[in-house]
PDB file of C-alpha atoms in Angstrom:
ATOM      1  CA  UNK A  30     -17.231 -76.525 -44.510  1.00 36.00           C
ATOM      2  CA  UNK A  31     -20.565 -74.940 -43.499  1.00 42.00           C
ATOM      3  CA  UNK A  32     -21.941 -76.178 -46.674  1.00 39.00           C
ATOM      4  CA  UNK A  33     -21.025 -79.716 -45.858  1.00 37.00           C
ATOM      5  CA  UNK A  34     -22.922 -79.257 -42.405  1.00 40.00           C
ATOM      6  CA  UNK A  35     -26.046 -77.962 -44.256  1.00 39.00           C
ATOM      7  CA  UNK A  36     -26.004 -80.862 -46.753  1.00 39.00           C
ATOM      8  CA  UNK A  37     -25.462 -83.570 -43.976  1.00 38.00           C
ATOM      9  CA  UNK A  38     -28.751 -82.490 -42.197  1.00 50.00           C
ATOM     10  CA  UNK A  39     -31.748 -84.672 -42.593  1.00 72.00           C
ATOM     11  CA  UNK A  40     -34.466 -83.806 -44.727  1.00 79.00           C
ATOM     12  CA  UNK A  41     -37.613 -82.538 -42.891  1.00 84.00           C
ATOM     13  CA  UNK A  42     -40.750 -84.719 -42.660  1.00 87.00           C
ATOM     14  CA  UNK A  43     -44.249 -83.177 -42.902  1.00 90.00           C
ATOM     15  CA  UNK A  44     -46.767 -84.480 -40.323  1.00 91.00           C
ATOM     16  CA  UNK A  45     -50.427 -83.693 -39.669  1.00 92.00           C
ATOM     17  CA  UNK A  46     -52.319 -84.031 -36.628  1.00 92.00           C
ATOM     18  CA  UNK A  47     -56.257 -83.359 -37.050  1.00 94.00           C
ATOM     19  CA  UNK A  48     -59.207 -83.930 -34.690  1.00 93.00           C
ATOM     20  CA  UNK A  49     -62.713 -82.859 -35.061  1.00 95.00           C
ATOM     21  CA  UNK A  50     -65.543 -82.503 -32.407  1.00 97.00           C
ATOM     22  CA  UNK A  51     -63.338 -83.156 -29.302  1.00 94.00           C
ATOM     23  CA  UNK A  52     -64.896 -82.329 -25.905  1.00 96.00           C
ATOM     24  CA  UNK A  53     -62.573 -81.480 -23.193  1.00 95.00           C
ATOM     25  CA  UNK A  54     -63.671 -80.910 -19.489  1.00 97.00           C
ATOM     26  CA  UNK A  55     -62.165 -77.949 -17.432  1.00 98.00           C
ATOM     27  CA  UNK A  56     -58.539 -78.592 -16.848  1.00 97.00           C
ATOM     28  CA  UNK A  57     -54.992 -78.348 -18.479  1.00 96.00           C
ATOM     29  CA  UNK A  58     -54.171 -80.152 -21.529  1.00 94.00           C
ATOM     30  CA  UNK A  59     -50.767 -80.408 -23.732  1.00 93.00           C
ATOM     31  CA  UNK A  60     -51.845 -80.552 -27.149  1.00 92.00           C
ATOM     32  CA  UNK A  61     -48.304 -80.835 -28.616  1.00 91.00           C
ATOM     33  CA  UNK A  62     -44.797 -81.533 -27.382  1.00 92.00           C
ATOM     34  CA  UNK A  63     -42.280 -81.724 -30.313  1.00 91.00           C
ATOM     35  CA  UNK A  64     -38.585 -82.298 -29.769  1.00 91.00           C
ATOM     36  CA  UNK A  65     -35.880 -81.463 -32.346  1.00 90.00           C
ATOM     37  CA  UNK A  66     -35.768 -78.991 -35.095  1.00 93.00           C
ATOM     38  CA  UNK A  67     -38.652 -78.071 -37.321  1.00 93.00           C
ATOM     39  CA  UNK A  68     -41.473 -75.404 -37.963  1.00 93.00           C
ATOM     40  CA  UNK A  69     -45.159 -75.146 -37.430  1.00 94.00           C
ATOM     41  CA  UNK A  70     -46.765 -74.584 -40.693  1.00 96.00           C
ATOM     42  CA  UNK A  71     -50.263 -74.026 -39.450  1.00 95.00           C
ATOM     43  CA  UNK A  72     -51.975 -74.530 -36.066  1.00 95.00           C
ATOM     44  CA  UNK A  73     -55.795 -73.977 -35.791  1.00 97.00           C
ATOM     45  CA  UNK A  74     -58.162 -74.413 -33.214  1.00 97.00           C
ATOM     46  CA  UNK A  75     -62.014 -73.759 -33.541  1.00 98.00           C
ATOM     47  CA  UNK A  76     -64.124 -74.025 -30.448  1.00 98.00           C
ATOM     48  CA  UNK A  77     -67.561 -73.051 -28.956  1.00 98.00           C
ATOM     49  CA  UNK A  78     -66.017 -71.006 -26.180  1.00 97.00           C
ATOM     50  CA  UNK A  79     -63.275 -68.410 -25.654  1.00 97.00           C
ATOM     51  CA  UNK A  80     -62.919 -69.357 -22.033  1.00 98.00           C
ATOM     52  CA  UNK A  81     -59.508 -70.922 -22.256  1.00 97.00           C
ATOM     53  CA  UNK A  82     -55.943 -69.949 -21.836  1.00 98.00           C
ATOM     54  CA  UNK A  83     -53.217 -71.023 -24.554  1.00 97.00           C
ATOM     55  CA  UNK A  84     -49.564 -71.425 -24.004  1.00 97.00           C
ATOM     56  CA  UNK A  85     -47.125 -71.502 -26.984  1.00 96.00           C
ATOM     57  CA  UNK A  86     -43.595 -72.388 -25.996  1.00 96.00           C
ATOM     58  CA  UNK A  87     -40.651 -72.484 -28.340  1.00 96.00           C
ATOM     59  CA  UNK A  88     -37.239 -73.542 -27.338  1.00 96.00           C
ATOM     60  CA  UNK A  89     -38.056 -73.361 -23.600  1.00 95.00           C
ATOM     61  CA  UNK A  90     -39.307 -69.675 -24.268  1.00 96.00           C
ATOM     62  CA  UNK A  91     -42.817 -68.854 -23.616  1.00 96.00           C
ATOM     63  CA  UNK A  92     -44.133 -66.942 -26.740  1.00 93.00           C
ATOM     64  CA  UNK A  93     -47.703 -66.856 -25.648  1.00 93.00           C
ATOM     65  CA  UNK A  94     -49.403 -67.342 -22.429  1.00 96.00           C
ATOM     66  CA  UNK A  95     -52.830 -65.659 -22.350  1.00 95.00           C
ATOM     67  CA  UNK A  96     -56.572 -66.057 -22.627  1.00 96.00           C
ATOM     68  CA  UNK A  97     -58.348 -66.050 -25.912  1.00 94.00           C
ATOM     69  CA  UNK A  98     -59.781 -62.660 -25.539  1.00 93.00           C
ATOM     70  CA  UNK A  99     -56.387 -61.108 -24.747  1.00 93.00           C
ATOM     71  CA  UNK A 100     -54.837 -62.904 -27.609  1.00 93.00           C
ATOM     72  CA  UNK A 101     -57.617 -61.509 -29.984  1.00 92.00           C
ATOM     73  CA  UNK A 102     -56.589 -58.002 -29.176  1.00 92.00           C
ATOM     74  CA  UNK A 103     -52.964 -58.673 -29.697  1.00 89.00           C
ATOM     75  CA  UNK A 104     -53.505 -60.578 -32.933  1.00 88.00           C
ATOM     76  CA  UNK A 105     -54.476 -57.259 -34.735  1.00 86.00           C
ATOM     77  CA  UNK A 106     -50.729 -56.422 -34.625  1.00 87.00           C
ATOM     78  CA  UNK A 107     -49.052 -59.683 -35.221  1.00 83.00           C
ATOM     79  CA  UNK A 108     -48.963 -61.209 -38.537  1.00 83.00           C
ATOM     80  CA  UNK A 109     -48.365 -64.722 -37.401  1.00 84.00           C
ATOM     81  CA  UNK A 110     -51.385 -64.801 -35.175  1.00 90.00           C
ATOM     82  CA  UNK A 111     -55.085 -64.671 -36.197  1.00 94.00           C
ATOM     83  CA  UNK A 112     -57.671 -65.001 -33.369  1.00 95.00           C
ATOM     84  CA  UNK A 113     -61.311 -64.331 -34.406  1.00 94.00           C
ATOM     85  CA  UNK A 114     -64.701 -64.469 -33.020  1.00 94.00           C
ATOM     86  CA  UNK A 115     -67.196 -65.701 -35.966  1.00 93.00           C
ATOM     87  CA  UNK A 116     -70.752 -66.052 -34.547  1.00 91.00           C
ATOM     88  CA  UNK A 117     -70.387 -68.812 -32.061  1.00 93.00           C
ATOM     89  CA  UNK A 118     -67.118 -70.067 -33.337  1.00 97.00           C
ATOM     90  CA  UNK A 119     -63.843 -68.977 -31.534  1.00 97.00           C
ATOM     91  CA  UNK A 120     -60.871 -69.363 -33.884  1.00 97.00           C
ATOM     92  CA  UNK A 121     -57.164 -69.377 -32.888  1.00 97.00           C
ATOM     93  CA  UNK A 122     -54.697 -69.588 -35.810  1.00 96.00           C
ATOM     94  CA  UNK A 123     -50.904 -69.301 -35.957  1.00 94.00           C
ATOM     95  CA  UNK A 124     -48.469 -70.016 -38.682  1.00 94.00           C
ATOM     96  CA  UNK A 125     -44.816 -70.170 -39.655  1.00 93.00           C
ATOM     97  CA  UNK A 126     -43.185 -70.766 -36.358  1.00 93.00           C
ATOM     98  CA  UNK A 127     -39.542 -72.176 -36.311  1.00 94.00           C
ATOM     99  CA  UNK A 128     -37.955 -74.040 -33.530  1.00 93.00           C
ATOM    100  CA  UNK A 129     -34.438 -75.559 -33.089  1.00 94.00           C
ATOM    101  CA  UNK A 130     -35.015 -77.603 -29.799  1.00 92.00           C
ATOM    102  CA  UNK A 131     -38.623 -78.039 -28.780  1.00 92.00           C
ATOM    103  CA  UNK A 132     -42.157 -76.631 -29.346  1.00 93.00           C
ATOM    104  CA  UNK A 133     -45.283 -77.101 -27.004  1.00 93.00           C
ATOM    105  CA  UNK A 134     -48.976 -76.102 -27.082  1.00 94.00           C
ATOM    106  CA  UNK A 135     -50.817 -76.096 -23.679  1.00 95.00           C
ATOM    107  CA  UNK A 136     -54.502 -75.357 -23.135  1.00 95.00           C
ATOM    108  CA  UNK A 137     -56.117 -74.567 -19.844  1.00 97.00           C
ATOM    109  CA  UNK A 138     -59.961 -74.737 -19.903  1.00 98.00           C
ATOM    110  CA  UNK A 139     -61.990 -72.663 -17.637  1.00 97.00           C
ATOM    111  CA  UNK A 140     -65.065 -74.917 -18.549  1.00 98.00           C
ATOM    112  CA  UNK A 141     -66.021 -77.709 -20.728  1.00 98.00           C
ATOM    113  CA  UNK A 142     -65.501 -76.812 -24.314  1.00 98.00           C
ATOM    114  CA  UNK A 143     -66.019 -78.538 -27.513  1.00 98.00           C
ATOM    115  CA  UNK A 144     -63.200 -78.204 -30.269  1.00 97.00           C
ATOM    116  CA  UNK A 145     -64.946 -78.363 -33.623  1.00 97.00           C
ATOM    117  CA  UNK A 146     -61.297 -78.574 -35.123  1.00 96.00           C
ATOM    118  CA  UNK A 147     -57.790 -79.120 -33.807  1.00 94.00           C
ATOM    119  CA  UNK A 148     -55.392 -79.078 -36.850  1.00 94.00           C
ATOM    120  CA  UNK A 149     -51.589 -78.983 -36.730  1.00 94.00           C
ATOM    121  CA  UNK A 150     -49.407 -79.132 -39.752  1.00 94.00           C
ATOM    122  CA  UNK A 151     -45.681 -79.212 -39.025  1.00 93.00           C
ATOM    123  CA  UNK A 152     -42.195 -80.184 -40.525  1.00 92.00           C
ATOM    124  CA  UNK A 153     -39.698 -82.072 -38.239  1.00 90.00           C
ATOM    125  CA  UNK A 154     -36.058 -83.150 -38.856  1.00 87.00           C
ATOM    126  CA  UNK A 155     -35.408 -86.545 -37.837  1.00 66.00           C
TER     127      UNK A 155
END
């Protein structure tokens, strides 16, 4: 019977969200709010400043909720997270996160920031 349940599920659909050269003022922004079952293949932020906090919420559980600099230190020990400073670019990257109910990305900016790239690739079951 479990095999029948598995085969009855809908096939995942891959979706891509990409924006370039987005300027955001100081404040709080919800970049993604996905409902249902799926997985985040890749999420990438490239900005001109590290002065922001990012929250990643999976299935109503806060996975990350910290400033760029603190996450950069943590990324040395976590394979799913890359947080890098490269000259004047501040890069936040995560990959391969599964969710069963919901997924959210929230940014809280301490100043006006230009995001050279905001890129999200995910699969979602319809």
